[in-house]
Amino acid sequence: MCGIVGYIGQRRVVPILLEGLKRLEYRGYDSAGLVYLQDGRLHKYRCEGKLANLEAVMDKVLTDSTIGLGHTRWATHGPPSEANAHPHCDCSGELVVVHNGIIENFQTLREKLMAQGHVFTSQTDTEVLAHLIEEHLRGDLVKAVREALKEVEGSFALGVMWLKQPELLVAARYQSPLVLGVHEGGSFMASDIPALLPFTRDVIFLDDGEMAVLQGHSLQISRLDDGTPVEKVMQHIDWNAGMAEKSGYRHFMLKEIFEQPQSILNTFRGRIDPETGEVKLPEIALSSEELCAIRRISLVACGTSWHAALVAKYWLEKRVGLPVEVDIASEFRYRRLLLGPDVMVIPISQSGETADTLAGLRLAKKLGAKVIAICNVVGSTITRESDGTIYTHAGPEIGVASTKAFTSQLTALFLLTLFLGQVRGTILPEKARELGKQLIELPGIIENELPRLQEQLNVIAEEFSRSRDFLYLGRGANFPIALEGALKLKEISYIHAEGYAAGELKHGPIALIDRDMPVLALAPKDSVYGKLISNVEEVKARHGRMILVGSASDDHLARLSDYVIGLPDVHEDLTPLLYVIPLQLLSYQIAVLRGCDVDQPRNLAKSVTVE
């Protein structure tokens, strides 16, 4: 989950590295460091804590160097400290490495290298790479990296620089993302696209088992195992640098909450006929015959994406009539999987690099299943290894707590539901037209509601920001929204929160209800409304502090709670997309009132690229 950035060219490298790291800090912020080459030696700076600490140090440094590497760390091996921060050196101090991933056999390698006389100065697995490359170094850095990595087990994206070959940087990847760019006599490497946006939008994605040699005017890419040259296609990214800036908002998370009308619109734009509701998804790349032969669907995801998958289960079973399984990706491949050509597996990942989801995808393909990904990042590993991809077009999401990526995933999954229902004949044209119309109207509804909701939730947050615990209740397709609301509150405010199917309240959680326990219930006027209200009455009878999210036209809710968040009436199927918005805003405002770091909550990183 660490962030890497590197540059070689004609421009001053330190500003490029710091700007790139700033845009990658969502990947980890336990420590940061950089290295550049000048006057025949390497200059290395490392700081524990956030990037601002490194920036303060570099403000006092003057250099015209044009080659260097930078890193922002999410700790795996060894606690956050200056000694454990990257870059890491070999014994000579002439070779440096930055790394994202996990070296699984690092302890074995470390003991072997120590027996050969190498001296280690950190607790990290990464330092092993520096010494291992040193052991193979005989005047050719590229060859040494290739030979060293043959001994490595695990995942890596790395950048390497050597004092004695100052005209190049070496990059390599296996199961961790790395993207390259070229612009005006300079070559770039980074863990993710936002780091490159201020400098270039023409990028190349390295695949697993590939390495690259970066020089000021060119990139050479080859197979890591045997050095065979690889031809790659440059891709143009439509995002611009401004899309990754706060644009006047206090936090990225708030900006991204307010961007949801546009990101939802971008996800369905051009894919649904506004007159007929017909959905076209040519990117699925499966024939009608293949789609009609599907007998089961399996959704695989982690965290917030898993909650999107849980919502989609309700939609797909209701509208397509197929049995649907939803698996947490980290558990998916550790059971006996009954997959084959008649199963569609749908991995869901914002980044397209989530390690557990990617591992599940690969196993599903090995077992012969059809794989259709839901993803935001063009060219990411999951998209390249799937049979087809429905891109969400949400743009870069910088806040660690996912908001617009979630609603964009829901939109893509709803489109897929309509598409499969139309292809398989389980959704009639009239119903397709009705659902399509409702989806098209949804961004405007959310855009109109956001300012009012923000103001109302500021007041409610004041009342509940000092709470120690929270319960979220929902039924049907809004049960996963209760899970998502609880996750958001946990992630950014550090309040213990749990989401429950409301009918489960009496099977244990009701024991927690007292005058100090806030309970938020999702109560749209849907097919399970009556059952949900009965559960609310159970909480009220035990003096629980209720927050109700429901229809603005539902007068009954005001008799049950002093805290009612009224929303416009939308089709029952689309309530998850609307009802998650106030939950995001409530979590955000509570976190702000508690003085928490909203965009970079402790112990978390944006892209979980290690298992």
Coordinates of C-alpha atoms in Angstrom, one line a residue:
M1 CA 0.0 0.0 0.0
C2 CA 3.0 2.3 -0.1
G3 CA 3.5 4.9 -2.8
I4 CA 6.5 5.2 -5.2
V5 CA 7.5 8.0 -7.5
G6 CA 10.6 8.4 -9.6
Y7 CA 11.9 10.7 -12.3
I8 CA 14.9 11.1 -14.6
G9 CA 15.1 13.9 -17.2
Q10 CA 15.9 17.5 -17.5
R11 CA 13.8 19.1 -14.8
R12 CA 14.6 19.5 -11.1
V13 CA 13.7 16.3 -9.4
V14 CA 12.9 17.2 -5.8
P15 CA 9.7 19.3 -6.6
I16 CA 8.5 16.5 -8.9
L17 CA 9.1 13.9 -6.2
L18 CA 7.3 15.9 -3.5
E19 CA 4.4 16.7 -5.7
G20 CA 4.0 13.1 -6.7
L21 CA 4.3 11.9 -3.1
K22 CA 1.6 14.4 -2.1
R23 CA -0.7 12.8 -4.5
L24 CA 0.2 9.3 -3.3
E25 CA 0.0 9.9 0.4
Y26 CA -3.4 8.3 0.5
R27 CA -1.5 5.0 0.0
G28 CA 0.4 5.4 3.3
Y29 CA 1.6 8.1 5.6
D30 CA 3.6 6.4 8.3
S31 CA 6.8 7.9 6.9
A32 CA 8.3 9.4 3.8
G33 CA 11.6 9.8 2.1
L34 CA 13.4 10.6 -1.1
V35 CA 16.9 10.3 -2.7
Y36 CA 18.6 12.2 -5.5
L37 CA 22.0 12.1 -7.1
Q38 CA 24.2 15.1 -7.2
D39 CA 28.0 15.8 -7.3
G40 CA 28.9 12.2 -7.5
R41 CA 26.9 11.0 -4.5
L42 CA 23.5 10.1 -3.3
H43 CA 21.6 12.4 -1.0
K44 CA 18.9 10.7 1.1
Y45 CA 16.3 12.3 3.3
R46 CA 13.8 10.4 5.4
C47 CA 11.2 11.4 8.1
E48 CA 8.8 9.6 10.3
G49 CA 5.2 10.7 10.1
K50 CA 3.4 12.5 7.3
L51 CA 4.8 14.0 4.1
A52 CA 4.7 17.5 5.6
N53 CA 7.7 16.5 7.8
L54 CA 9.8 15.6 4.8
E55 CA 8.6 18.8 3.0
A56 CA 9.8 20.9 5.9
V57 CA 13.3 19.3 5.7
M58 CA 13.5 19.7 1.9
D59 CA 12.6 23.4 2.1
K60 CA 16.1 24.0 3.5
V61 CA 17.8 21.9 0.7
L62 CA 18.9 23.5 -2.6
T63 CA 19.6 21.1 -5.5
D64 CA 19.4 21.0 -9.3
S65 CA 19.5 17.2 -9.5
T66 CA 17.4 15.7 -12.3
I67 CA 17.2 12.1 -11.1
G68 CA 15.6 10.6 -8.0
L69 CA 13.2 8.4 -6.2
G70 CA 10.6 9.1 -3.5
H71 CA 8.4 6.9 -1.2
T72 CA 5.5 7.2 1.2
R73 CA 5.1 4.3 3.6
W74 CA 2.3 2.2 5.0
A75 CA 4.1 0.0 7.6
T76 CA 4.1 -3.8 7.2
H77 CA 7.4 -5.0 8.5
G78 CA 8.7 -2.8 11.3
P79 CA 7.0 0.1 13.0
P80 CA 6.9 3.7 11.6
S81 CA 10.4 5.2 12.1
E82 CA 13.1 7.1 10.3
A83 CA 15.2 3.9 10.1
N84 CA 12.3 1.9 8.6
A85 CA 11.4 4.7 6.1
H86 CA 12.4 4.3 2.4
P87 CA 14.6 4.6 0.4
H88 CA 16.8 1.8 1.7
C89 CA 20.5 1.4 0.8
D90 CA 23.0 -1.5 0.3
C91 CA 26.1 -1.7 2.4
S92 CA 28.1 0.7 0.2
G93 CA 25.4 3.4 0.3
E94 CA 25.7 3.6 -3.5
L95 CA 22.5 1.7 -4.4
V96 CA 19.0 2.6 -3.2
V97 CA 15.6 0.9 -3.4
V98 CA 12.0 2.0 -2.9
H99 CA 9.4 -0.7 -2.7
N100 CA 5.7 -1.4 -2.4
G101 CA 4.6 -4.9 -1.6
I102 CA 5.6 -7.7 0.8
I103 CA 8.7 -9.9 0.4
E104 CA 7.4 -13.2 1.9
N105 CA 10.8 -14.9 2.2
F106 CA 12.6 -11.8 3.5
Q107 CA 13.6 -13.5 6.7
T108 CA 15.3 -16.4 4.9
L109 CA 17.0 -13.9 2.6
R110 CA 18.1 -11.7 5.4
E111 CA 19.7 -14.5 7.3
K112 CA 21.6 -15.6 4.2
L113 CA 22.8 -12.1 3.4
M114 CA 23.9 -11.5 7.0
A115 CA 25.9 -14.7 6.8
Q116 CA 27.6 -13.2 3.7
G117 CA 28.6 -10.1 5.7
H118 CA 25.7 -7.7 4.9
V119 CA 24.8 -5.3 7.7
F120 CA 21.1 -4.3 8.0
T121 CA 20.0 -1.0 9.6
S122 CA 16.1 -1.5 9.5
Q123 CA 13.4 -4.0 10.4
T124 CA 11.8 -3.9 6.9
D125 CA 11.5 -6.6 4.3
T126 CA 12.5 -4.0 1.7
E127 CA 16.1 -3.6 2.8
V128 CA 16.6 -7.2 1.8
L129 CA 16.1 -6.1 -1.8
A130 CA 18.9 -3.5 -1.7
H131 CA 21.4 -6.0 -0.3
L132 CA 20.3 -8.8 -2.6
I133 CA 20.8 -6.6 -5.7
E134 CA 24.2 -5.6 -4.3
E135 CA 25.1 -9.2 -4.0
H136 CA 24.4 -9.7 -7.7
L137 CA 25.9 -6.4 -8.9
R138 CA 28.8 -6.8 -11.3
G139 CA 28.7 -3.5 -13.2
D140 CA 25.2 -3.9 -14.7
L141 CA 22.3 -2.7 -12.6
V142 CA 19.6 -4.1 -14.9
K143 CA 21.1 -7.6 -14.9
A144 CA 21.6 -7.4 -11.1
V145 CA 18.0 -6.5 -10.5
R146 CA 16.8 -9.3 -12.8
E147 CA 18.9 -11.9 -11.0
A148 CA 18.1 -10.7 -7.5
L149 CA 14.4 -10.8 -8.1
K150 CA 14.6 -14.4 -9.2
E151 CA 15.2 -15.2 -5.5
V152 CA 12.3 -13.2 -4.2
E153 CA 8.9 -14.6 -3.2
G154 CA 6.0 -12.2 -2.7
S155 CA 4.8 -9.0 -4.3
F156 CA 6.7 -6.0 -5.3
A157 CA 6.8 -2.7 -7.3
L158 CA 10.2 -1.2 -7.0
G159 CA 12.4 1.6 -8.2
V160 CA 16.2 1.2 -8.1
M161 CA 19.0 3.8 -8.6
W162 CA 22.8 3.2 -8.6
L163 CA 25.4 5.8 -8.2
K164 CA 27.6 4.2 -10.9
Q165 CA 24.9 4.2 -13.6
P166 CA 23.5 7.7 -13.1
E167 CA 21.9 7.8 -16.5
L168 CA 19.0 5.4 -15.6
L169 CA 16.4 4.2 -13.1
V170 CA 15.2 0.6 -13.0
A171 CA 11.6 -0.3 -12.3
A172 CA 10.0 -3.7 -11.8
R173 CA 6.6 -5.1 -10.7
Y174 CA 4.9 -8.3 -9.6
Q175 CA 1.5 -8.2 -8.0
S176 CA 1.8 -4.5 -7.1
P177 CA 0.9 -1.6 -9.4
L178 CA 3.4 0.5 -11.3
V179 CA 2.7 3.1 -14.0
L180 CA 5.2 4.8 -16.2
G181 CA 5.1 8.1 -18.2
V182 CA 7.2 10.1 -20.6
H183 CA 7.0 13.8 -21.3
E184 CA 9.3 16.4 -22.7
G185 CA 12.6 14.6 -22.3
G186 CA 11.8 13.1 -18.9
S187 CA 10.6 9.6 -17.7
F188 CA 8.4 9.0 -14.7
M189 CA 7.4 6.0 -12.6
A190 CA 4.6 6.0 -9.9
S191 CA 2.3 3.7 -8.0
D192 CA -0.8 5.4 -9.3
I193 CA -2.0 7.8 -11.9
P194 CA -2.5 10.9 -9.7
A195 CA 1.2 11.3 -9.1
L196 CA 1.8 11.7 -12.8
L197 CA -1.1 14.0 -13.7
P198 CA 0.7 17.3 -13.1
F199 CA 3.4 16.2 -15.6
T200 CA 1.8 13.9 -18.2
R201 CA -1.4 12.1 -19.0
D202 CA 0.2 9.6 -21.4
V203 CA 1.0 6.5 -19.4
I204 CA 2.1 2.9 -19.7
F205 CA 1.0 0.2 -17.2
L206 CA 3.6 -2.4 -16.3
D207 CA 2.2 -5.9 -16.1
D208 CA 3.3 -8.6 -13.7
G209 CA 6.7 -9.9 -14.4
E210 CA 7.9 -6.9 -16.4
M211 CA 10.7 -4.4 -15.8
A212 CA 11.5 -1.0 -17.2
V213 CA 14.7 1.0 -17.8
L214 CA 13.9 4.7 -17.5
Q215 CA 16.2 7.3 -19.2
G216 CA 15.6 10.9 -19.8
H217 CA 14.3 10.4 -23.3
S218 CA 13.0 6.9 -23.4
L219 CA 11.6 3.8 -21.7
Q220 CA 12.7 0.2 -22.5
I221 CA 10.4 -2.5 -21.1
S222 CA 11.2 -6.2 -21.0
R223 CA 10.3 -9.5 -19.4
L224 CA 11.7 -9.7 -15.9
D225 CA 12.7 -13.4 -16.2
D226 CA 14.6 -13.5 -19.5
G227 CA 14.9 -9.9 -20.7
T228 CA 12.7 -10.3 -23.8
P229 CA 11.6 -6.9 -25.0
V230 CA 7.9 -6.1 -24.6
E231 CA 6.0 -3.7 -26.8
K232 CA 3.5 -1.6 -24.8
V233 CA 0.7 0.7 -25.8
M234 CA 0.7 4.2 -24.4
Q235 CA -2.7 5.1 -22.9
H236 CA -4.1 8.6 -22.5
I237 CA -5.8 9.4 -19.2
D238 CA -8.7 11.8 -19.3
W239 CA -8.3 12.9 -15.7
N240 CA -6.6 16.2 -15.2
A241 CA -4.6 17.5 -12.3
G242 CA -7.4 19.6 -11.0
M243 CA -9.6 16.5 -10.5
A244 CA -7.2 15.4 -7.8
E245 CA -7.2 18.8 -5.9
K246 CA -9.6 19.9 -3.2
S247 CA -11.1 22.7 -5.2
G248 CA -12.0 24.8 -2.2
Y249 CA -13.4 22.0 0.0
R250 CA -11.9 21.5 3.4
H251 CA -11.2 17.8 2.8
F252 CA -11.0 15.5 -0.2
M253 CA -13.7 13.4 1.4
L254 CA -16.2 16.2 1.4
K255 CA -15.3 17.2 -2.2
E256 CA -15.8 13.6 -3.3
I257 CA -19.2 13.3 -1.5
F258 CA -20.3 16.4 -3.5
E259 CA -18.9 15.0 -6.7
Q260 CA -21.2 12.0 -6.6
P261 CA -24.0 13.4 -8.8
Q262 CA -21.4 13.8 -11.5
S263 CA -19.6 10.5 -11.0
I264 CA -23.0 8.6 -11.0
L265 CA -23.9 10.5 -14.2
N266 CA -20.5 9.7 -15.8
T267 CA -20.9 6.0 -15.0
F268 CA -24.2 5.6 -16.8
R269 CA -23.7 8.3 -19.5
G270 CA -23.8 6.8 -23.0
R271 CA -24.8 3.3 -21.6
I272 CA -28.5 3.8 -21.2
D273 CA -31.1 5.0 -23.7
P274 CA -33.2 7.7 -22.0
E275 CA -36.3 6.9 -24.0
T276 CA -36.4 3.1 -23.8
G277 CA -34.2 2.3 -20.8
E278 CA -32.1 -0.1 -22.9
V279 CA -28.6 -0.6 -21.5
K280 CA -25.7 -1.3 -23.8
L281 CA -22.5 -2.7 -22.3
P282 CA -20.3 -3.8 -25.2
E283 CA -17.2 -3.8 -22.9
I284 CA -18.5 -7.0 -21.3
A285 CA -17.3 -8.7 -24.5
L286 CA -19.6 -11.8 -24.0
S287 CA -22.2 -12.9 -26.5
S288 CA -25.9 -13.1 -25.8
E289 CA -25.6 -16.8 -25.9
E290 CA -22.8 -16.8 -23.3
L291 CA -24.8 -14.5 -21.1
C292 CA -27.9 -16.7 -21.3
A293 CA -25.9 -19.7 -20.4
I294 CA -24.9 -18.2 -17.1
R295 CA -26.5 -20.2 -14.2
R296 CA -24.9 -18.4 -11.2
I297 CA -23.2 -15.1 -10.3
S298 CA -20.4 -14.7 -7.8
L299 CA -19.5 -11.3 -6.5
V300 CA -16.0 -10.9 -5.0
A301 CA -14.8 -7.7 -3.2
C302 CA -13.3 -6.2 0.0
G303 CA -14.5 -3.5 2.4
T304 CA -16.8 -0.9 0.8
S305 CA -16.8 -2.7 -2.5
W306 CA -18.1 -5.8 -0.7
H307 CA -21.0 -3.7 0.6
A308 CA -21.7 -2.7 -3.0
A309 CA -21.7 -6.4 -3.9
L310 CA -24.2 -7.1 -1.2
V311 CA -26.6 -4.5 -2.6
A312 CA -26.2 -6.0 -6.1
K313 CA -27.2 -9.4 -4.8
Y314 CA -30.7 -8.1 -4.0
W315 CA -30.9 -6.5 -7.5
L316 CA -29.6 -9.4 -9.5
E317 CA -31.7 -12.0 -7.8
K318 CA -34.8 -9.9 -8.0
R319 CA -34.4 -8.6 -11.6
V320 CA -32.3 -11.4 -13.3
G321 CA -33.6 -14.4 -11.5
L322 CA -30.1 -16.0 -10.9
P323 CA -28.7 -17.3 -7.6
V324 CA -26.0 -14.8 -6.4
E325 CA -23.2 -15.4 -4.0
V326 CA -21.2 -12.6 -2.4
D327 CA -17.7 -13.3 -1.0
I328 CA -15.2 -11.3 0.9
A329 CA -12.2 -11.6 -1.4
S330 CA -9.8 -12.4 1.4
E331 CA -11.9 -15.6 2.2
F332 CA -13.0 -16.4 -1.4
R333 CA -10.1 -18.6 -2.4
Y334 CA -9.7 -20.4 0.9
R335 CA -12.8 -22.6 0.4
R336 CA -13.7 -25.2 -2.2
L337 CA -15.0 -23.1 -5.1
L338 CA -17.6 -24.6 -7.4
L339 CA -16.9 -22.5 -10.4
G340 CA -17.0 -23.3 -14.1
P341 CA -18.0 -21.8 -17.5
D342 CA -21.6 -21.3 -16.4
V343 CA -20.7 -19.0 -13.6
M344 CA -20.0 -15.3 -13.9
V345 CA -17.6 -13.9 -11.4
I346 CA -17.6 -10.2 -10.8
P347 CA -14.6 -8.8 -8.9
I348 CA -15.2 -5.2 -7.7
S349 CA -12.2 -2.9 -6.9
Q350 CA -11.9 0.9 -7.1
S351 CA -8.1 0.7 -7.8
G352 CA -8.1 -2.5 -9.8
E353 CA -5.0 -3.6 -7.7
T354 CA -6.6 -5.0 -4.5
A355 CA -4.5 -8.0 -3.8
D356 CA -7.2 -10.3 -2.3
T357 CA -9.6 -9.5 -5.1
L358 CA -7.0 -10.0 -7.8
A359 CA -6.1 -13.4 -6.3
G360 CA -9.7 -14.4 -6.4
L361 CA -10.1 -13.3 -10.0
R362 CA -7.1 -15.4 -11.0
L363 CA -8.5 -18.5 -9.3
A364 CA -11.9 -18.0 -10.9
K365 CA -10.3 -17.8 -14.4
K366 CA -8.3 -20.9 -13.7
L367 CA -11.5 -22.7 -12.9
G368 CA -13.1 -21.6 -16.1
A369 CA -15.5 -18.9 -14.9
K370 CA -16.4 -15.8 -17.0
V371 CA -14.9 -12.8 -15.2
I372 CA -16.5 -9.3 -15.6
A373 CA -14.8 -6.6 -13.4
I374 CA -16.2 -3.4 -11.9
C375 CA -13.3 -0.9 -11.7
N376 CA -12.4 2.8 -11.7
V377 CA -8.8 2.7 -13.0
V378 CA -8.3 2.2 -16.7
G379 CA -5.5 -0.3 -17.4
S380 CA -5.2 -1.6 -13.8
T381 CA -4.3 -5.2 -13.3
I382 CA -7.8 -6.4 -12.6
T383 CA -9.1 -4.9 -15.8
R384 CA -6.4 -6.4 -17.9
E385 CA -6.9 -9.9 -16.5
S386 CA -10.7 -9.9 -16.7
D387 CA -12.8 -11.0 -19.7
G388 CA -14.4 -7.6 -19.7
T389 CA -14.7 -4.5 -17.5
I390 CA -17.5 -2.0 -16.6
Y391 CA -15.5 1.1 -15.8
T392 CA -17.1 3.4 -13.2
H393 CA -15.6 6.7 -14.5
A394 CA -15.6 8.2 -11.0
G395 CA -12.2 10.0 -11.5
P396 CA -9.5 9.9 -8.9
E397 CA -10.7 9.3 -5.3
I398 CA -8.1 10.6 -2.9
G399 CA -9.9 10.3 0.5
V400 CA -9.1 7.0 2.1
A401 CA -12.8 6.5 3.1
S402 CA -14.5 5.6 -0.2
T403 CA -17.6 7.7 -1.1
K404 CA -18.0 8.4 -4.9
A405 CA -16.3 5.1 -5.8
F406 CA -19.0 3.3 -3.8
T407 CA -22.0 5.0 -5.5
S408 CA -20.3 4.7 -8.9
Q409 CA -19.9 0.9 -8.2
L410 CA -23.6 0.7 -7.3
T411 CA -24.5 2.5 -10.5
A412 CA -22.4 0.1 -12.6
L413 CA -23.9 -2.9 -10.8
F414 CA -27.4 -1.5 -11.4
L415 CA -26.6 -1.1 -15.1
L416 CA -25.3 -4.6 -15.2
T417 CA -28.5 -5.8 -13.6
L418 CA -30.7 -4.0 -16.2
F419 CA -28.4 -5.3 -19.0
L420 CA -28.5 -8.9 -17.9
G421 CA -32.3 -8.7 -17.3
Q422 CA -32.8 -7.3 -20.8
V423 CA -30.5 -9.9 -22.5
R424 CA -32.1 -12.8 -20.6
G425 CA -35.7 -11.5 -21.0
T426 CA -36.4 -11.2 -17.2
I427 CA -37.0 -7.4 -17.4
L428 CA -39.9 -6.3 -19.5
P429 CA -39.5 -3.2 -21.7
E430 CA -41.9 -1.2 -19.6
K431 CA -40.0 -2.0 -16.4
A432 CA -36.7 -1.2 -18.1
R433 CA -38.0 2.2 -19.2
E434 CA -39.2 2.9 -15.7
L435 CA -36.0 1.9 -13.9
G436 CA -33.8 3.6 -16.5
K437 CA -35.8 6.9 -16.1
Q438 CA -35.4 6.7 -12.3
L439 CA -31.7 6.2 -12.6
I440 CA -31.2 9.1 -15.0
E441 CA -33.1 11.4 -12.6
L442 CA -31.1 10.3 -9.6
P443 CA -28.0 12.6 -10.0
G444 CA -30.2 15.7 -10.1
I445 CA -32.0 14.6 -7.0
I446 CA -28.8 14.0 -5.1
E447 CA -27.3 17.3 -6.2
N448 CA -30.4 19.2 -5.0
E449 CA -30.3 17.5 -1.6
L450 CA -26.6 17.7 -0.8
P451 CA -26.5 21.4 0.5
R452 CA -29.6 20.9 2.7
L453 CA -28.3 17.5 4.0
Q454 CA -25.0 19.0 4.9
E455 CA -26.6 21.7 7.0
Q456 CA -29.0 19.4 8.8
L457 CA -26.3 16.8 9.5
N458 CA -24.0 19.4 10.9
V459 CA -26.6 19.9 13.7
I460 CA -27.2 16.2 14.2
A461 CA -23.4 15.5 14.3
E462 CA -23.1 18.0 17.2
E463 CA -25.5 16.0 19.2
F464 CA -23.8 12.6 18.6
S465 CA -20.1 13.4 18.1
R466 CA -19.2 12.4 21.7
S467 CA -20.8 8.9 21.4
R468 CA -18.7 5.9 22.0
D469 CA -20.8 3.4 20.1
F470 CA -23.3 3.4 17.3
L471 CA -25.8 0.9 15.7
Y472 CA -27.0 1.1 12.1
L473 CA -30.1 -0.8 11.1
G474 CA -31.5 -1.6 7.6
R475 CA -33.5 -4.2 5.8
G476 CA -33.4 -5.6 2.3
A477 CA -31.0 -3.8 0.0
N478 CA -30.5 -1.1 2.6
F479 CA -29.0 -3.6 5.1
P480 CA -25.6 -3.3 3.3
I481 CA -26.0 0.5 3.5
A482 CA -26.3 0.1 7.2
L483 CA -23.0 -1.8 7.1
E484 CA -21.4 0.9 4.9
G485 CA -22.6 3.7 7.2
A486 CA -21.1 1.9 10.2
L487 CA -17.8 1.3 8.4
K488 CA -17.5 5.0 7.4
L489 CA -18.0 6.1 11.0
K490 CA -15.4 3.6 12.2
E491 CA -12.9 4.5 9.6
I492 CA -12.7 8.2 10.1
S493 CA -14.1 9.1 13.5
Y494 CA -12.8 6.0 15.4
I495 CA -16.2 5.5 17.0
H496 CA -17.1 1.8 17.4
A497 CA -20.1 1.2 15.1
E498 CA -21.9 -1.9 13.9
G499 CA -24.4 -2.4 11.1
Y500 CA -27.2 -5.0 11.4
A501 CA -30.1 -6.4 9.5
A502 CA -32.9 -4.8 11.6
G503 CA -34.6 -8.2 12.1
E504 CA -31.5 -9.4 13.9
L505 CA -31.8 -6.8 16.6
K506 CA -33.7 -9.1 18.9
H507 CA -31.1 -11.8 18.4
G508 CA -28.5 -10.1 20.6
P509 CA -27.8 -6.5 19.8
I510 CA -30.9 -5.3 21.5
A511 CA -29.1 -6.0 24.8
L512 CA -26.9 -2.9 24.1
I513 CA -29.8 -0.5 23.8
D514 CA -30.0 2.2 26.5
R515 CA -30.3 5.9 26.8
D516 CA -26.7 6.4 25.7
M517 CA -26.8 4.2 22.5
P518 CA -27.4 6.0 19.2
V519 CA -29.3 3.9 16.7
L520 CA -29.6 5.0 13.1
A521 CA -32.3 3.2 11.0
L522 CA -32.9 3.4 7.3
A523 CA -36.6 3.6 6.8
P524 CA -37.6 4.2 3.1
K525 CA -41.2 3.5 2.1
D526 CA -40.4 0.1 0.5
S527 CA -41.7 -3.4 0.7
V528 CA -40.2 -4.0 4.2
Y529 CA -41.1 -0.6 5.7
G530 CA -43.6 -2.1 8.2
K531 CA -41.1 -4.6 9.5
L532 CA -38.4 -1.9 9.9
I533 CA -40.8 0.4 11.8
S534 CA -41.5 -2.5 14.2
N535 CA -37.8 -2.7 14.9
V536 CA -37.6 1.0 15.5
E537 CA -40.4 0.7 18.0
E538 CA -38.4 -1.9 19.8
V539 CA -35.5 0.5 20.1
K540 CA -37.8 3.4 21.2
A541 CA -39.3 1.2 23.9
R542 CA -35.8 0.7 25.4
H543 CA -35.0 4.5 25.3
G544 CA -32.5 4.2 22.4
R545 CA -31.5 7.5 20.8
M546 CA -32.9 7.2 17.3
I547 CA -31.8 8.8 14.1
L548 CA -34.2 8.0 11.2
V549 CA -33.5 8.3 7.5
G550 CA -36.6 8.0 5.5
S551 CA -39.1 9.6 3.1
A552 CA -39.7 13.3 3.6
S553 CA -43.4 12.6 3.1
D554 CA -43.5 10.1 6.0
D555 CA -45.1 12.0 8.9
H556 CA -45.0 8.9 11.1
L557 CA -41.2 9.2 11.5
A558 CA -41.3 12.5 13.4
R559 CA -43.4 10.7 16.1
L560 CA -40.7 8.1 16.6
S561 CA -37.6 10.4 16.8
D562 CA -36.5 14.0 17.2
Y563 CA -33.8 13.3 14.5
V564 CA -35.4 12.6 11.1
I565 CA -33.5 13.0 7.8
G566 CA -36.1 13.2 5.1
L567 CA -35.3 12.3 1.5
P568 CA -37.2 12.5 -1.7
D569 CA -39.1 9.4 -2.8
V570 CA -37.3 7.3 -5.4
H571 CA -37.8 3.8 -6.7
E572 CA -37.3 1.1 -4.1
D573 CA -34.4 -0.4 -6.0
L574 CA -32.5 2.9 -6.0
T575 CA -32.8 3.8 -2.4
P576 CA -29.4 2.5 -1.5
L577 CA -27.8 5.0 -3.8
L578 CA -29.7 7.9 -2.2
Y579 CA -29.7 6.8 1.4
V580 CA -26.0 6.3 1.7
I581 CA -25.4 10.0 1.1
P582 CA -26.5 11.3 4.6
L583 CA -24.6 8.5 6.2
Q584 CA -21.4 9.7 4.5
L585 CA -22.0 13.3 5.5
L586 CA -22.8 12.3 9.1
S587 CA -19.6 10.3 9.4
Y588 CA -17.6 13.1 7.9
Q589 CA -19.0 15.8 10.2
I590 CA -18.6 13.7 13.3
A591 CA -15.0 13.1 12.4
V592 CA -14.4 16.8 11.9
L593 CA -15.9 17.7 15.2
R594 CA -13.8 15.1 16.9
G595 CA -10.6 16.5 15.3
C596 CA -9.8 13.4 13.3
D597 CA -7.7 13.3 10.2
V598 CA -10.6 12.7 7.7
D599 CA -8.7 12.1 4.6
Q600 CA -5.9 10.0 6.1
P601 CA -7.4 8.0 9.1
R602 CA -4.9 6.2 11.2
N603 CA -3.7 2.7 10.2
L604 CA -5.5 2.8 6.8
A605 CA -4.4 3.2 3.3
K606 CA -6.4 3.7 0.1
S607 CA -5.3 0.8 -2.0
V608 CA -4.7 -2.5 -0.2
T609 CA -2.2 -4.1 -2.5
V610 CA -0.9 -6.6 0.0
E611 CA -2.7 -9.6 1.5

